[in-house]
Amino acid sequence: MRKGFITSPVLGALWLVIIASTVAVTMSFATGAAFRPQVGLSLIWGAVAGLTYVAFPARHAPARLAISVLLGLSCLSGLGPVLIGLDTTLQASLITVIAVAVVMHLSLAEILKELPFTELTRHEFEEAVIRFCTGFGYIFFTAIVVIPFYVMVMTSLKSQQALLQNPLDFSVDLSQGTALLRSYTELFRDFNFGTYLWTSFYVSVLTVFITLLFSVPGAYAVARFRFKGQKAFSRSILLIYMVPMIVLALPIYIAFSLTGLRNSILGIVMIYPVTTIPVALYMLQGYFRGLPTEVEEAGLMDGLSRLAVIWKITLPLSLPALASVSLYVFMIAWNEFLLAFMLLDDPSKFTLTRGVTMLNSSEIPRQHLMAGAVIATLPIMALFLGLERFMTKGLTAGSVKG
Amino acid sequence: MTSATPPTGTGALAKREARLAWTLLAPTVISVSLVVILPLLAIFWISFKPFTLSDLRPPAPVVRESLRGSGDDLRIEYRLRNSSQEIAIDGVTLSDVLPDGVVAGDVAAPCVLDGQDLFCDFGTLEGGQRERIRIPVDVDGDPDAFEDVVEASEPRVTGSGPNVLTNFEFSLDNYARVFDGAEFWGVLWVTLFYTVFGTIGALVMGLFAALLLNKSFKGQGFIRGLYLFPYVAPVIAVAFTWVTLFDPFSGSANALLIQMGLTSAPINFFGERPLALIMVTVFEIWRYFPLSFLFILARMQSIDSSMYEAADMDGASPFQKFWLLSIPQLLGILSVLFLLRFIWTFNKFDDIFLLTGGNAGTRTLTVNVYEQAFAISNIGAGAAVAVVILLCLIAFSFVFFRFISREEGL
C-alpha cells in the first residue's frame, strides 16, 4: 500500500470525484443548467493524473500541466469527469472546463507534494492522506454551512413560480432592482414585522438586563463566599440547566392560562430570564473564581463594603465576561421559539420567532417565510460576526445548552 | 494576648458571610423555585389527574341581568346558567343591590329581598341547567333611563364546580395510556436512535472540524465564525430552510439528485419512514457540530506543544501523534461533551417539531408530550410522558455527575 505508484492514483481518483462533484454542483446552482459528475470516468482520469504527478516531479511541469488540461478539455467531449448538459451556454461550459483543470492542477500538486514514485515512508504516506482529508474537509464543511444560508437568502428574493420552474437555479436576478426585496417590504407593510422586530429586541434586552441583575450577585456569592450548601447549590444549578423546556412548558402554560398571563409580553419577560439565569450564573461564577482575590481584599481593607467592592472592583474587571454572558443570553432570548409559540396567540404581541412561525402556512408564499427567516437571522449574525471573540468565549463558557 | 488555637465552629464573620451569600442568592433562588421547581412538582401532580385542555376553564355560573317589559309589566330578569353541560356546580348564590328609585314587587323563592338587597340561593346547579328570576318592579321616572342603571350594577354570583386540578382524586390512567400498546416503545426507540446517532455524529463532525482548524492561517477566525452559523442562527430559520431545501416539489436537493441521476423520482425527505428520522438526525448533527467543534478546538489549543515536539524527535508519525497523544488528551472533554449533548439531545423538542411535527416516524418523547397535551388535548397524559422524561433525566444526571467531577472547567 505504501508505494507512490499505488497511493497517488488512489488519492488522485478519489480527489477527482470530489472536485468533479463540487464543480458540477456549483455550476448547477450558479447557472441552473445541467451538470453531472461522472464517477466512473472521474476515477479513471484521477488515477491517471495521480500517476502522472508522481511519475513527473515538479520540475517537469509540462507533463503535469498537460494531463490537467486534457482532463479539463475532456469534459467538452462527454468523456470527462463532468458531463455538461447539451443546452448549456458555451461560456458556462468553458468556465467548467477551466475550473476542473485549474483546481485539479493546483490541489493535486499540493496533496501529492514531494511523493516519490516507489517506496513511501510512513510520514510521507500519512501526510499525503492528511492533506487529502484536509482538502475534503474544507470543501465539505463550507458547503454544508454556506448552502443552507445561501438558499435562505436566495429563496426570499424569488417568486414562487421561478422557484418551482427550476429549483436548481440559485442565481439571483439583480436587474429587478428594488422589486427584488418585494417579500421584505410586504412583511413589514402587511405582516407587522416591524412590531415583531421591536418586540423581540426589547424582550431580549430586558431578558439580558434582568438575568444580569439576578445572576451577578448570585455568581459572586457562589464564587467568593464559603457557606453551607455551596457545593450542592453549584450542582443544582447545573441540574436545573438540564431540565427540558417542554417539561416546564406544560405547567407554565396552565398557570399562565389561569392567571391571565398568557398572551402577554409581561409573562414572556417573566419567564425568559429564569431560563437563562442558571446559564449566566454558571458562566459568571467560573469567571469570578479566576479573578485574583487580593484586589478585592485590598478594597475591603480600605473600608469599602462588600457590595461596593462588587460594584467598583469586580464588575469593571469582569466586563469581558459580562459582554460574553450578555451576548449569549441575548442569543437565547432572541432565538427562543417554544415558549413564544405556546404562550402567545395574539398577532399584535408576537415576537419575531413566533411571527415567522405564522408564515409557515400553505396560503403564504414560501418567499415570505424565507424572508422572515432572514429577518430573524440577520441581527444575530451581525452581532455574532461583529463580536465573534466574545461570542465564542461565551459559548465555550456557557457549556452546551441548545 | 490572643491564643494561638484556630477557632472552631462557625464564627461571627463566617455567619455574616453566609448570611450575605444567601441574601445575594435569594432573588435567584426564589425566581428559579417559582418557575422551575414548582412546575416540576406540578407536573408530577398533574400526571396523576384526568386533566384536559377544556378543564382550564372550570365550570362556573354565568348570569345576565336585564330590565324588560314596560308599564305595569316592568320587571328585572336574571338569567343564570351553568357554563358546563355535564358538571354540576355547588353552592350557587346570586346577590345584587337594586338601584335607588326602583321599588320591587313580590319576590319568589329561592330569592329574598331585604330592603334593596337581593339574595338568592340556588343550591346545586346541574350541568346545562338554566334558571330565570323575574322581579316585577315599579320605577319613578322614565324606564328607559333606568335600564342602564339597572344593568350597570353587576350581580355577584358564587358557586364552584369540582376543580380537577386541586382535588385529591388521583388515578394511574395517564400512565396506563402512555405505556399502553406498542406506541410507547416505538417512541422510545425513535428517541434513542435520534439521541445516540445525533450525539455521536455531532461529536465526530466536531472533532473533524477542530482538526481542520487547529493550525493558524489567515482567515482562520472567519472560517471559525462561519462554521458556527448553524448553531447561532434561530432554529425556526434553519429548520424552515431545510424544509424548503428538501421539499419534494420545489426543493433544490431533489432537483440536484435527479439531475445527477441518483434518483428518478423526487424523494419526500421529511415525509417518509425511515428517511424522515435519518433526516432529523442529520439536521441535529448539522446544527450542533459547531458546539463540539468549539470545545474540542479550545482543548486542543491548550495542549502543550512541547509534547508533540518530543514525539517528533522520537520519529512518531502524524497518525501516531493523533491516536497516542491527541486522543488521550481529548478524552476528558469528549466524554463530558458526549454526556451533556446526550442529555440535551434527549430533551430536544423544537427541531423535530418544526421539521416534521413528529410525523413519519419521528415522534420522540418530547414531541409526544406536546402531542398528548395539545393535539389530543389531554394535558394529564402529556404530563405523564414528561414525568418519564424527567426520570430518564435524573438517571442521566446521576451518571453525569460521576463524570463531571473528574473533568474540571465544565
JSON list of C-alpha atoms in Angstrom, two decimals, chain A residues 24-25 28-29 33-37 122-123 126-127 129-130 133-134 136-138 140-142 144-146 148-149 151-152 155 164 167-168 170 214 217-218 221-222 225-228 233 235 238-244 246-248 250-254 257-258 271 274 277 281-282 306-307 310 328 331 335 337-338 341-342 353 356-357 360 366 369-370 373 376-377 380-381 384-385 388 391-392 395-396 399-402, chain B residues 17-18 20-22 24-25 27-29 31-32 35-36 39-40 42-43 46 51 53 56 165 205 208-209 212-213 215 217 221 224-238 240-241 243-245 249-252 255-256 259-261 286 288-289 291 294-295 298 315-320 337 340-341 343-344 347-350 353-354 366 369-370 373-374 379 382-383 386 389-390 393 397 400-401 405 410:
[
{"chain": "A", "resi": 24, "resn": "ALA", "atom": "CA", "xyz": [-20.86, 20.17, -11.03]},
{"chain": "A", "resi": 25, "resn": "VAL", "atom": "CA", "xyz": [-22.94, 21.22, -8.01]},
{"chain": "A", "resi": 28, "resn": "SER", "atom": "CA", "xyz": [-25.64, 23.75, -11.48]},
{"chain": "A", "resi": 29, "resn": "PHE", "atom": "CA", "xyz": [-26.51, 26.19, -8.75]},
{"chain": "A", "resi": 33, "resn": "ALA", "atom": "CA", "xyz": [-28.15, 24.35, -16.25]},
{"chain": "A", "resi": 34, "resn": "ALA", "atom": "CA", "xyz": [-27.43, 20.60, -16.17]},
{"chain": "A", "resi": 35, "resn": "PHE", "atom": "CA", "xyz": [-24.06, 19.39, -14.95]},
{"chain": "A", "resi": 36, "resn": "ARG", "atom": "CA", "xyz": [-23.37, 15.89, -13.70]},
{"chain": "A", "resi": 37, "resn": "PRO", "atom": "CA", "xyz": [-20.23, 14.38, -12.20]},
{"chain": "A", "resi": 122, "resn": "ARG", "atom": "CA", "xyz": [5.19, 6.23, 6.92]},
{"chain": "A", "resi": 123, "resn": "HIS", "atom": "CA", "xyz": [5.42, 10.01, 7.30]},
{"chain": "A", "resi": 126, "resn": "GLU", "atom": "CA", "xyz": [0.22, 9.73, 6.28]},
{"chain": "A", "resi": 127, "resn": "GLU", "atom": "CA", "xyz": [0.90, 13.34, 5.44]},
{"chain": "A", "resi": 129, "resn": "VAL", "atom": "CA", "xyz": [-3.61, 11.26, 3.41]},
{"chain": "A", "resi": 130, "resn": "ILE", "atom": "CA", "xyz": [-3.97, 14.11, 5.88]},
{"chain": "A", "resi": 133, "resn": "CYS", "atom": "CA", "xyz": [-8.64, 14.80, 4.18]},
{"chain": "A", "resi": 134, "resn": "THR", "atom": "CA", "xyz": [-7.98, 18.47, 4.93]},
{"chain": "A", "resi": 136, "resn": "PHE", "atom": "CA", "xyz": [-12.05, 17.37, 1.58]},
{"chain": "A", "resi": 137, "resn": "GLY", "atom": "CA", "xyz": [-12.93, 18.77, 5.00]},
{"chain": "A", "resi": 138, "resn": "TYR", "atom": "CA", "xyz": [-12.78, 22.39, 3.89]},
{"chain": "A", "resi": 140, "resn": "PHE", "atom": "CA", "xyz": [-17.41, 19.63, 2.84]},
{"chain": "A", "resi": 141, "resn": "PHE", "atom": "CA", "xyz": [-17.89, 21.92, 5.83]},
{"chain": "A", "resi": 142, "resn": "THR", "atom": "CA", "xyz": [-18.03, 25.09, 3.78]},
{"chain": "A", "resi": 144, "resn": "ILE", "atom": "CA", "xyz": [-22.91, 22.28, 4.32]},
{"chain": "A", "resi": 145, "resn": "VAL", "atom": "CA", "xyz": [-22.78, 25.61, 6.10]},
{"chain": "A", "resi": 146, "resn": "VAL", "atom": "CA", "xyz": [-22.94, 28.01, 3.16]},
{"chain": "A", "resi": 148, "resn": "PRO", "atom": "CA", "xyz": [-28.47, 26.37, 3.51]},
{"chain": "A", "resi": 149, "resn": "PHE", "atom": "CA", "xyz": [-27.85, 30.00, 4.35]},
{"chain": "A", "resi": 151, "resn": "VAL", "atom": "CA", "xyz": [-30.73, 29.06, -0.06]},
{"chain": "A", "resi": 152, "resn": "MET", "atom": "CA", "xyz": [-32.47, 31.01, 2.68]},
{"chain": "A", "resi": 155, "resn": "THR", "atom": "CA", "xyz": [-35.40, 31.88, -1.84]},
{"chain": "A", "resi": 164, "resn": "LEU", "atom": "CA", "xyz": [-40.97, 25.82, -8.99]},
{"chain": "A", "resi": 167, "resn": "PRO", "atom": "CA", "xyz": [-35.29, 24.70, -8.18]},
{"chain": "A", "resi": 168, "resn": "LEU", "atom": "CA", "xyz": [-31.67, 24.28, -9.22]},
{"chain": "A", "resi": 170, "resn": "PHE", "atom": "CA", "xyz": [-29.52, 29.60, -7.43]},
{"chain": "A", "resi": 214, "resn": "PHE", "atom": "CA", "xyz": [-30.06, 38.35, 39.33]},
{"chain": "A", "resi": 217, "resn": "PRO", "atom": "CA", "xyz": [-24.73, 38.86, 42.91]},
{"chain": "A", "resi": 218, "resn": "GLY", "atom": "CA", "xyz": [-25.59, 35.16, 42.93]},
{"chain": "A", "resi": 221, "resn": "ALA", "atom": "CA", "xyz": [-21.73, 34.67, 46.31]},
{"chain": "A", "resi": 222, "resn": "VAL", "atom": "CA", "xyz": [-21.12, 31.19, 44.93]},
{"chain": "A", "resi": 225, "resn": "PHE", "atom": "CA", "xyz": [-18.21, 33.10, 49.96]},
{"chain": "A", "resi": 226, "resn": "ARG", "atom": "CA", "xyz": [-17.90, 29.91, 51.88]},
{"chain": "A", "resi": 227, "resn": "PHE", "atom": "CA", "xyz": [-21.22, 28.79, 53.21]},
{"chain": "A", "resi": 228, "resn": "LYS", "atom": "CA", "xyz": [-23.10, 25.62, 53.89]},
{"chain": "A", "resi": 233, "resn": "PHE", "atom": "CA", "xyz": [-26.02, 24.77, 45.11]},
{"chain": "A", "resi": 235, "resn": "ARG", "atom": "CA", "xyz": [-24.65, 21.23, 41.32]},
{"chain": "A", "resi": 238, "resn": "LEU", "atom": "CA", "xyz": [-26.19, 22.52, 36.54]},
{"chain": "A", "resi": 239, "resn": "LEU", "atom": "CA", "xyz": [-29.10, 20.17, 37.10]},
{"chain": "A", "resi": 240, "resn": "ILE", "atom": "CA", "xyz": [-31.69, 22.88, 36.55]},
{"chain": "A", "resi": 241, "resn": "TYR", "atom": "CA", "xyz": [-29.79, 23.88, 33.46]},
{"chain": "A", "resi": 242, "resn": "MET", "atom": "CA", "xyz": [-30.53, 20.42, 32.06]},
{"chain": "A", "resi": 243, "resn": "VAL", "atom": "CA", "xyz": [-34.28, 20.33, 32.67]},
{"chain": "A", "resi": 244, "resn": "PRO", "atom": "CA", "xyz": [-36.02, 20.26, 29.30]},
{"chain": "A", "resi": 246, "resn": "ILE", "atom": "CA", "xyz": [-41.02, 21.19, 27.15]},
{"chain": "A", "resi": 247, "resn": "VAL", "atom": "CA", "xyz": [-41.48, 19.64, 30.59]},
{"chain": "A", "resi": 248, "resn": "LEU", "atom": "CA", "xyz": [-41.69, 23.06, 32.24]},
{"chain": "A", "resi": 250, "resn": "LEU", "atom": "CA", "xyz": [-46.92, 22.44, 30.40]},
{"chain": "A", "resi": 251, "resn": "PRO", "atom": "CA", "xyz": [-47.30, 23.72, 33.99]},
{"chain": "A", "resi": 252, "resn": "ILE", "atom": "CA", "xyz": [-46.31, 27.21, 32.90]},
{"chain": "A", "resi": 253, "resn": "TYR", "atom": "CA", "xyz": [-48.99, 27.10, 30.22]},
{"chain": "A", "resi": 254, "resn": "ILE", "atom": "CA", "xyz": [-51.59, 26.03, 32.80]},
{"chain": "A", "resi": 257, "resn": "SER", "atom": "CA", "xyz": [-53.82, 30.40, 31.45]},
{"chain": "A", "resi": 258, "resn": "LEU", "atom": "CA", "xyz": [-55.35, 30.50, 34.92]},
{"chain": "A", "resi": 271, "resn": "ILE", "atom": "CA", "xyz": [-40.21, 33.52, 32.02]},
{"chain": "A", "resi": 274, "resn": "VAL", "atom": "CA", "xyz": [-35.46, 32.34, 34.57]},
{"chain": "A", "resi": 277, "resn": "ILE", "atom": "CA", "xyz": [-30.26, 32.76, 34.92]},
{"chain": "A", "resi": 281, "resn": "LEU", "atom": "CA", "xyz": [-24.82, 32.11, 36.98]},
{"chain": "A", "resi": 282, "resn": "TYR", "atom": "CA", "xyz": [-22.70, 29.19, 35.93]},
{"chain": "A", "resi": 306, "resn": "ARG", "atom": "CA", "xyz": [-18.81, 44.01, 50.09]},
{"chain": "A", "resi": 307, "resn": "LEU", "atom": "CA", "xyz": [-21.40, 45.41, 47.71]},
{"chain": "A", "resi": 310, "resn": "ILE", "atom": "CA", "xyz": [-18.51, 44.11, 43.75]},
{"chain": "A", "resi": 328, "resn": "TYR", "atom": "CA", "xyz": [-25.13, 34.58, 24.89]},
{"chain": "A", "resi": 331, "resn": "MET", "atom": "CA", "xyz": [-28.95, 34.99, 21.60]},
{"chain": "A", "resi": 335, "resn": "ASN", "atom": "CA", "xyz": [-33.87, 32.58, 19.21]},
{"chain": "A", "resi": 337, "resn": "PHE", "atom": "CA", "xyz": [-39.25, 29.52, 20.00]},
{"chain": "A", "resi": 338, "resn": "LEU", "atom": "CA", "xyz": [-41.16, 27.08, 22.21]},
{"chain": "A", "resi": 341, "resn": "PHE", "atom": "CA", "xyz": [-45.15, 29.61, 20.37]},
{"chain": "A", "resi": 342, "resn": "MET", "atom": "CA", "xyz": [-47.15, 28.21, 23.27]},
{"chain": "A", "resi": 353, "resn": "THR", "atom": "CA", "xyz": [-39.74, 33.83, 16.01]},
{"chain": "A", "resi": 356, "resn": "VAL", "atom": "CA", "xyz": [-42.09, 33.65, 11.42]},
{"chain": "A", "resi": 357, "resn": "THR", "atom": "CA", "xyz": [-43.94, 30.50, 12.55]},
{"chain": "A", "resi": 360, "resn": "ASN", "atom": "CA", "xyz": [-45.48, 28.71, 7.67]},
{"chain": "A", "resi": 366, "resn": "ARG", "atom": "CA", "xyz": [-42.52, 30.38, 0.54]},
{"chain": "A", "resi": 369, "resn": "LEU", "atom": "CA", "xyz": [-41.37, 32.57, 5.09]},
{"chain": "A", "resi": 370, "resn": "MET", "atom": "CA", "xyz": [-37.76, 32.67, 3.97]},
{"chain": "A", "resi": 373, "resn": "ALA", "atom": "CA", "xyz": [-36.21, 33.67, 8.45]},
{"chain": "A", "resi": 376, "resn": "ALA", "atom": "CA", "xyz": [-34.76, 36.73, 12.27]},
{"chain": "A", "resi": 377, "resn": "THR", "atom": "CA", "xyz": [-31.25, 35.57, 11.42]},
{"chain": "A", "resi": 380, "resn": "ILE", "atom": "CA", "xyz": [-27.99, 37.79, 15.49]},
{"chain": "A", "resi": 381, "resn": "MET", "atom": "CA", "xyz": [-25.46, 37.05, 12.73]},
{"chain": "A", "resi": 384, "resn": "PHE", "atom": "CA", "xyz": [-22.09, 37.48, 16.17]},
{"chain": "A", "resi": 385, "resn": "LEU", "atom": "CA", "xyz": [-19.67, 38.41, 13.42]},
{"chain": "A", "resi": 388, "resn": "GLU", "atom": "CA", "xyz": [-17.06, 36.94, 17.47]},
{"chain": "A", "resi": 391, "resn": "MET", "atom": "CA", "xyz": [-19.41, 35.14, 21.47]},
{"chain": "A", "resi": 392, "resn": "THR", "atom": "CA", "xyz": [-17.11, 32.12, 21.11]},
{"chain": "A", "resi": 395, "resn": "LEU", "atom": "CA", "xyz": [-20.31, 29.74, 24.05]},
{"chain": "A", "resi": 396, "resn": "THR", "atom": "CA", "xyz": [-17.43, 27.74, 25.45]},
{"chain": "A", "resi": 399, "resn": "SER", "atom": "CA", "xyz": [-21.38, 24.92, 28.16]},
{"chain": "A", "resi": 400, "resn": "VAL", "atom": "CA", "xyz": [-23.52, 23.19, 25.63]},
{"chain": "A", "resi": 401, "resn": "LYS", "atom": "CA", "xyz": [-27.04, 24.42, 26.07]},
{"chain": "A", "resi": 402, "resn": "GLY", "atom": "CA", "xyz": [-29.15, 24.21, 22.98]},
{"chain": "B", "resi": 17, "resn": "GLU", "atom": "CA", "xyz": [-20.63, 35.89, 55.22]},
{"chain": "B", "resi": 18, "resn": "ALA", "atom": "CA", "xyz": [-23.10, 33.03, 54.87]},
{"chain": "B", "resi": 20, "resn": "LEU", "atom": "CA", "xyz": [-24.73, 37.81, 52.87]},
{"chain": "B", "resi": 21, "resn": "ALA", "atom": "CA", "xyz": [-24.24, 34.94, 50.45]},
{"chain": "B", "resi": 22, "resn": "TRP", "atom": "CA", "xyz": [-27.81, 33.77, 50.84]},
{"chain": "B", "resi": 24, "resn": "LEU", "atom": "CA", "xyz": [-27.31, 37.73, 47.29]},
{"chain": "B", "resi": 25, "resn": "LEU", "atom": "CA", "xyz": [-28.62, 34.37, 46.11]},
{"chain": "B", "resi": 27, "resn": "PRO", "atom": "CA", "xyz": [-33.63, 36.54, 44.16]},
{"chain": "B", "resi": 28, "resn": "THR", "atom": "CA", "xyz": [-32.24, 33.75, 42.04]},
{"chain": "B", "resi": 29, "resn": "VAL", "atom": "CA", "xyz": [-33.37, 31.01, 44.38]},
{"chain": "B", "resi": 31, "resn": "SER", "atom": "CA", "xyz": [-37.36, 33.01, 40.92]},
{"chain": "B", "resi": 32, "resn": "VAL", "atom": "CA", "xyz": [-35.91, 29.66, 39.96]},
{"chain": "B", "resi": 35, "resn": "VAL", "atom": "CA", "xyz": [-40.51, 28.82, 37.57]},
{"chain": "B", "resi": 36, "resn": "VAL", "atom": "CA", "xyz": [-38.58, 25.56, 37.73]},
{"chain": "B", "resi": 39, "resn": "PRO", "atom": "CA", "xyz": [-43.63, 23.40, 37.76]},
{"chain": "B", "resi": 40, "resn": "LEU", "atom": "CA", "xyz": [-41.58, 20.25, 38.26]},
{"chain": "B", "resi": 42, "resn": "ALA", "atom": "CA", "xyz": [-46.80, 20.38, 39.41]},
{"chain": "B", "resi": 43, "resn": "ILE", "atom": "CA", "xyz": [-46.05, 18.06, 36.54]},
{"chain": "B", "resi": 46, "resn": "ILE", "atom": "CA", "xyz": [-50.95, 16.72, 37.00]},
{"chain": "B", "resi": 51, "resn": "PHE", "atom": "CA", "xyz": [-56.87, 16.87, 33.17]},
{"chain": "B", "resi": 53, "resn": "LEU", "atom": "CA", "xyz": [-57.42, 21.38, 27.88]},
{"chain": "B", "resi": 56, "resn": "LEU", "atom": "CA", "xyz": [-58.51, 25.02, 32.01]},
{"chain": "B", "resi": 165, "resn": "LEU", "atom": "CA", "xyz": [-56.55, 20.44, 39.40]},
{"chain": "B", "resi": 205, "resn": "MET", "atom": "CA", "xyz": [-18.04, 16.06, 12.92]},
{"chain": "B", "resi": 208, "resn": "PHE", "atom": "CA", "xyz": [-13.03, 16.61, 12.29]},
{"chain": "B", "resi": 209, "resn": "ALA", "atom": "CA", "xyz": [-13.72, 20.36, 12.03]},
{"chain": "B", "resi": 212, "resn": "LEU", "atom": "CA", "xyz": [-9.04, 21.21, 10.30]},
{"chain": "B", "resi": 213, "resn": "LEU", "atom": "CA", "xyz": [-8.80, 24.49, 12.13]},
{"chain": "B", "resi": 215, "resn": "LYS", "atom": "CA", "xyz": [-3.47, 25.49, 12.90]},
{"chain": "B", "resi": 217, "resn": "PHE", "atom": "CA", "xyz": [-3.54, 30.63, 9.00]},
{"chain": "B", "resi": 221, "resn": "GLY", "atom": "CA", "xyz": [-11.15, 33.39, 12.60]},
{"chain": "B", "resi": 224, "resn": "ARG", "atom": "CA", "xyz": [-14.40, 29.51, 12.57]},
{"chain": "B", "resi": 225, "resn": "GLY", "atom": "CA", "xyz": [-17.18, 32.10, 12.65]},
{"chain": "B", "resi": 226, "resn": "LEU", "atom": "CA", "xyz": [-18.69, 30.66, 9.50]},
{"chain": "B", "resi": 227, "resn": "TYR", "atom": "CA", "xyz": [-18.74, 27.12, 10.89]},
{"chain": "B", "resi": 228, "resn": "LEU", "atom": "CA", "xyz": [-20.64, 28.35, 13.94]},
{"chain": "B", "resi": 229, "resn": "PHE", "atom": "CA", "xyz": [-23.52, 29.72, 11.86]},
{"chain": "B", "resi": 230, "resn": "PRO", "atom": "CA", "xyz": [-25.80, 26.66, 12.15]},
{"chain": "B", "resi": 231, "resn": "TYR", "atom": "CA", "xyz": [-25.72, 26.88, 15.91]},
{"chain": "B", "resi": 232, "resn": "VAL", "atom": "CA", "xyz": [-26.10, 30.63, 16.25]},
{"chain": "B", "resi": 233, "resn": "ALA", "atom": "CA", "xyz": [-28.99, 31.07, 13.82]},
{"chain": "B", "resi": 234, "resn": "PRO", "atom": "CA", "xyz": [-32.54, 30.84, 15.21]},
{"chain": "B", "resi": 235, "resn": "VAL", "atom": "CA", "xyz": [-33.92, 27.31, 15.00]},
{"chain": "B", "resi": 236, "resn": "ILE", "atom": "CA", "xyz": [-37.05, 28.42, 13.14]},
{"chain": "B", "resi": 237, "resn": "ALA", "atom": "CA", "xyz": [-34.93, 29.99, 10.40]},
{"chain": "B", "resi": 238, "resn": "VAL", "atom": "CA", "xyz": [-32.69, 26.98, 9.80]},
{"chain": "B", "resi": 240, "resn": "PHE", "atom": "CA", "xyz": [-37.68, 26.10, 7.66]},
{"chain": "B", "resi": 241, "resn": "THR", "atom": "CA", "xyz": [-34.70, 26.47, 5.35]},
{"chain": "B", "resi": 243, "resn": "VAL", "atom": "CA", "xyz": [-37.75, 22.03, 4.82]},
{"chain": "B", "resi": 244, "resn": "THR", "atom": "CA", "xyz": [-37.58, 24.35, 1.80]},
{"chain": "B", "resi": 245, "resn": "LEU", "atom": "CA", "xyz": [-34.31, 22.87, 0.58]},
{"chain": "B", "resi": 249, "resn": "PHE", "atom": "CA", "xyz": [-41.65, 19.62, -5.38]},
{"chain": "B", "resi": 250, "resn": "SER", "atom": "CA", "xyz": [-39.69, 22.83, -5.28]},
{"chain": "B", "resi": 251, "resn": "GLY", "atom": "CA", "xyz": [-36.64, 21.74, -3.28]},
{"chain": "B", "resi": 252, "resn": "SER", "atom": "CA", "xyz": [-33.18, 22.19, -4.71]},
{"chain": "B", "resi": 255, "resn": "ALA", "atom": "CA", "xyz": [-33.66, 18.74, -8.34]},
{"chain": "B", "resi": 256, "resn": "LEU", "atom": "CA", "xyz": [-29.94, 18.20, -7.86]},
{"chain": "B", "resi": 259, "resn": "GLN", "atom": "CA", "xyz": [-30.09, 15.87, -12.41]},
{"chain": "B", "resi": 260, "resn": "MET", "atom": "CA", "xyz": [-27.13, 13.87, -11.15]},
{"chain": "B", "resi": 261, "resn": "GLY", "atom": "CA", "xyz": [-29.04, 10.74, -12.00]},
{"chain": "B", "resi": 286, "resn": "TRP", "atom": "CA", "xyz": [-25.51, 19.66, 11.35]},
{"chain": "B", "resi": 288, "resn": "TYR", "atom": "CA", "xyz": [-24.79, 21.05, 16.86]},
{"chain": "B", "resi": 289, "resn": "PHE", "atom": "CA", "xyz": [-21.44, 20.04, 15.40]},
{"chain": "B", "resi": 291, "resn": "LEU", "atom": "CA", "xyz": [-20.54, 23.39, 19.53]},
{"chain": "B", "resi": 294, "resn": "LEU", "atom": "CA", "xyz": [-15.61, 24.83, 19.53]},
{"chain": "B", "resi": 295, "resn": "PHE", "atom": "CA", "xyz": [-14.99, 22.88, 22.73]},
{"chain": "B", "resi": 298, "resn": "ALA", "atom": "CA", "xyz": [-10.38, 25.07, 22.74]},
{"chain": "B", "resi": 315, "resn": "GLY", "atom": "CA", "xyz": [10.02, 9.86, 14.97]},
{"chain": "B", "resi": 316, "resn": "ALA", "atom": "CA", "xyz": [6.31, 9.49, 15.62]},
{"chain": "B", "resi": 317, "resn": "SER", "atom": "CA", "xyz": [4.17, 9.69, 12.50]},
{"chain": "B", "resi": 318, "resn": "PRO", "atom": "CA", "xyz": [1.18, 12.09, 12.24]},
{"chain": "B", "resi": 319, "resn": "PHE", "atom": "CA", "xyz": [-1.39, 9.33, 12.83]},
{"chain": "B", "resi": 320, "resn": "GLN", "atom": "CA", "xyz": [0.56, 8.00, 15.80]},
{"chain": "B", "resi": 337, "resn": "LEU", "atom": "CA", "xyz": [-19.42, 16.59, 25.70]},
{"chain": "B", "resi": 340, "resn": "LEU", "atom": "CA", "xyz": [-24.04, 16.71, 28.02]},
{"chain": "B", "resi": 341, "resn": "ARG", "atom": "CA", "xyz": [-25.03, 16.50, 24.38]},
{"chain": "B", "resi": 343, "resn": "ILE", "atom": "CA", "xyz": [-28.88, 14.73, 27.72]},
{"chain": "B", "resi": 344, "resn": "TRP", "atom": "CA", "xyz": [-29.60, 17.80, 25.61]},
{"chain": "B", "resi": 347, "resn": "ASN", "atom": "CA", "xyz": [-34.54, 16.70, 25.67]},
{"chain": "B", "resi": 348, "resn": "LYS", "atom": "CA", "xyz": [-34.67, 18.33, 22.25]},
{"chain": "B", "resi": 349, "resn": "PHE", "atom": "CA", "xyz": [-38.09, 19.45, 21.11]},
{"chain": "B", "resi": 350, "resn": "ASP", "atom": "CA", "xyz": [-38.05, 22.42, 18.74]},
{"chain": "B", "resi": 353, "resn": "PHE", "atom": "CA", "xyz": [-41.39, 19.73, 15.95]},
{"chain": "B", "resi": 354, "resn": "LEU", "atom": "CA", "xyz": [-40.53, 22.30, 13.29]},
{"chain": "B", "resi": 366, "resn": "THR", "atom": "CA", "xyz": [-40.59, 15.39, 23.94]},
{"chain": "B", "resi": 369, "resn": "VAL", "atom": "CA", "xyz": [-45.55, 15.48, 25.40]},
{"chain": "B", "resi": 370, "resn": "TYR", "atom": "CA", "xyz": [-46.79, 18.19, 23.06]},
{"chain": "B", "resi": 373, "resn": "ALA", "atom": "CA", "xyz": [-51.24, 17.69, 25.68]},
{"chain": "B", "resi": 374, "resn": "PHE", "atom": "CA", "xyz": [-52.26, 19.83, 22.72]},
{"chain": "B", "resi": 379, "resn": "ILE", "atom": "CA", "xyz": [-52.71, 17.55, 29.45]},
{"chain": "B", "resi": 382, "resn": "GLY", "atom": "CA", "xyz": [-48.68, 14.83, 28.36]},
{"chain": "B", "resi": 383, "resn": "ALA", "atom": "CA", "xyz": [-47.58, 15.33, 31.94]},
{"chain": "B", "resi": 386, "resn": "ALA", "atom": "CA", "xyz": [-42.97, 14.47, 30.84]},
{"chain": "B", "resi": 389, "resn": "ILE", "atom": "CA", "xyz": [-38.55, 12.14, 30.53]},
{"chain": "B", "resi": 390, "resn": "LEU", "atom": "CA", "xyz": [-37.70, 13.56, 33.94]},
{"chain": "B", "resi": 393, "resn": "LEU", "atom": "CA", "xyz": [-33.00, 12.78, 33.00]},
{"chain": "B", "resi": 397, "resn": "SER", "atom": "CA", "xyz": [-27.51, 13.24, 35.54]},
{"chain": "B", "resi": 400, "resn": "PHE", "atom": "CA", "xyz": [-23.12, 12.81, 34.53]},
{"chain": "B", "resi": 401, "resn": "PHE", "atom": "CA", "xyz": [-22.13, 13.98, 37.99]},
{"chain": "B", "resi": 405, "resn": "SER", "atom": "CA", "xyz": [-16.25, 15.82, 38.98]},
{"chain": "B", "resi": 410, "resn": "LEU", "atom": "CA", "xyz": [-17.03, 22.47, 32.55]}
]
